[in-house]
């Protein structure tokens, strides 16, 4: 996947994210930006790393790593690692690791590790 392909999968205000606003490393499959309010749809793709601002929504397969600001929503399969700020929602498969701020909601499969601040809900 090249940078143009990635821009088509990352929307900001309903439009593809301008290629000047992010970096994409094809070798490591790493997406990085300081932009916020993104919808990132990497459905069908696994093994990616995302570094973003806040208020982002992610849809991916398994084995992804996320480093984000607050108020993000994640829908992934298993074996993902999340390092986020507060007020995030996670709907994942098994074998995930979470390190978050406060007010987070988790709905996961088995064998997950949680290191969170206060006011978190687990299902």
Coordinates of C-alpha atoms in Angstrom, one line a residue, residues 26-85:
X26 CA 5.5 1.1 3.6
X27 CA 8.1 -1.2 5.1
X28 CA 6.8 -1.0 8.7
X29 CA 3.2 -0.2 7.8
X30 CA 3.3 2.8 10.2
X31 CA 0.9 5.7 9.8
X32 CA 1.8 8.9 11.8
X33 CA 0.0 12.3 12.0
X34 CA -0.7 15.0 14.5
X35 CA -4.2 15.4 13.0
X36 CA -7.3 14.8 15.0
X37 CA -10.9 13.9 14.1
X38 CA -10.0 11.1 11.7
X39 CA -11.9 8.0 10.5
X40 CA -9.3 5.4 9.8
X41 CA -10.6 2.3 7.9
X42 CA -7.9 -0.3 7.5
X43 CA -10.4 -3.2 7.5
X44 CA -8.9 -6.2 6.0
X45 CA -5.3 -5.1 7.0
X46 CA -3.3 -6.3 9.9
X47 CA 0.1 -5.5 11.4
X48 CA -0.1 -1.7 11.2
X49 CA 1.0 1.0 13.7
X50 CA -1.0 4.2 14.1
X51 CA 0.2 7.4 15.8
X52 CA -2.6 10.0 15.8
X53 CA -4.2 13.0 17.6
X54 CA -7.5 12.7 19.4
X55 CA -11.1 11.9 18.5
X56 CA -10.2 9.2 15.9
X57 CA -12.1 6.0 14.9
X58 CA -10.1 2.9 13.9
X59 CA -11.3 -0.2 12.1
X60 CA -8.6 -2.9 11.5
X61 CA -7.7 -6.5 11.6
X62 CA -5.3 -8.0 14.2
X63 CA -1.8 -7.3 15.4
X64 CA -2.0 -3.5 15.3
X65 CA -0.5 -0.9 17.6
X66 CA -2.2 2.4 18.4
X67 CA -0.8 5.5 20.1
X68 CA -3.4 8.1 20.3
X69 CA -4.9 11.1 22.2
X70 CA -8.2 11.0 23.9
X71 CA -11.8 10.1 22.8
X72 CA -10.9 7.4 20.2
X73 CA -12.9 4.4 19.2
X74 CA -11.3 1.1 18.2
X75 CA -12.8 -1.9 16.5
X76 CA -10.2 -4.6 15.9
X77 CA -9.5 -8.3 16.0
X78 CA -6.9 -9.8 18.4
X79 CA -3.4 -9.2 19.5
X80 CA -3.4 -5.4 19.5
X81 CA -1.7 -2.9 21.8
X82 CA -3.3 0.4 22.7
X83 CA -1.7 3.3 24.5
X84 CA -4.2 6.1 24.7
X85 CA -5.4 9.1 26.6

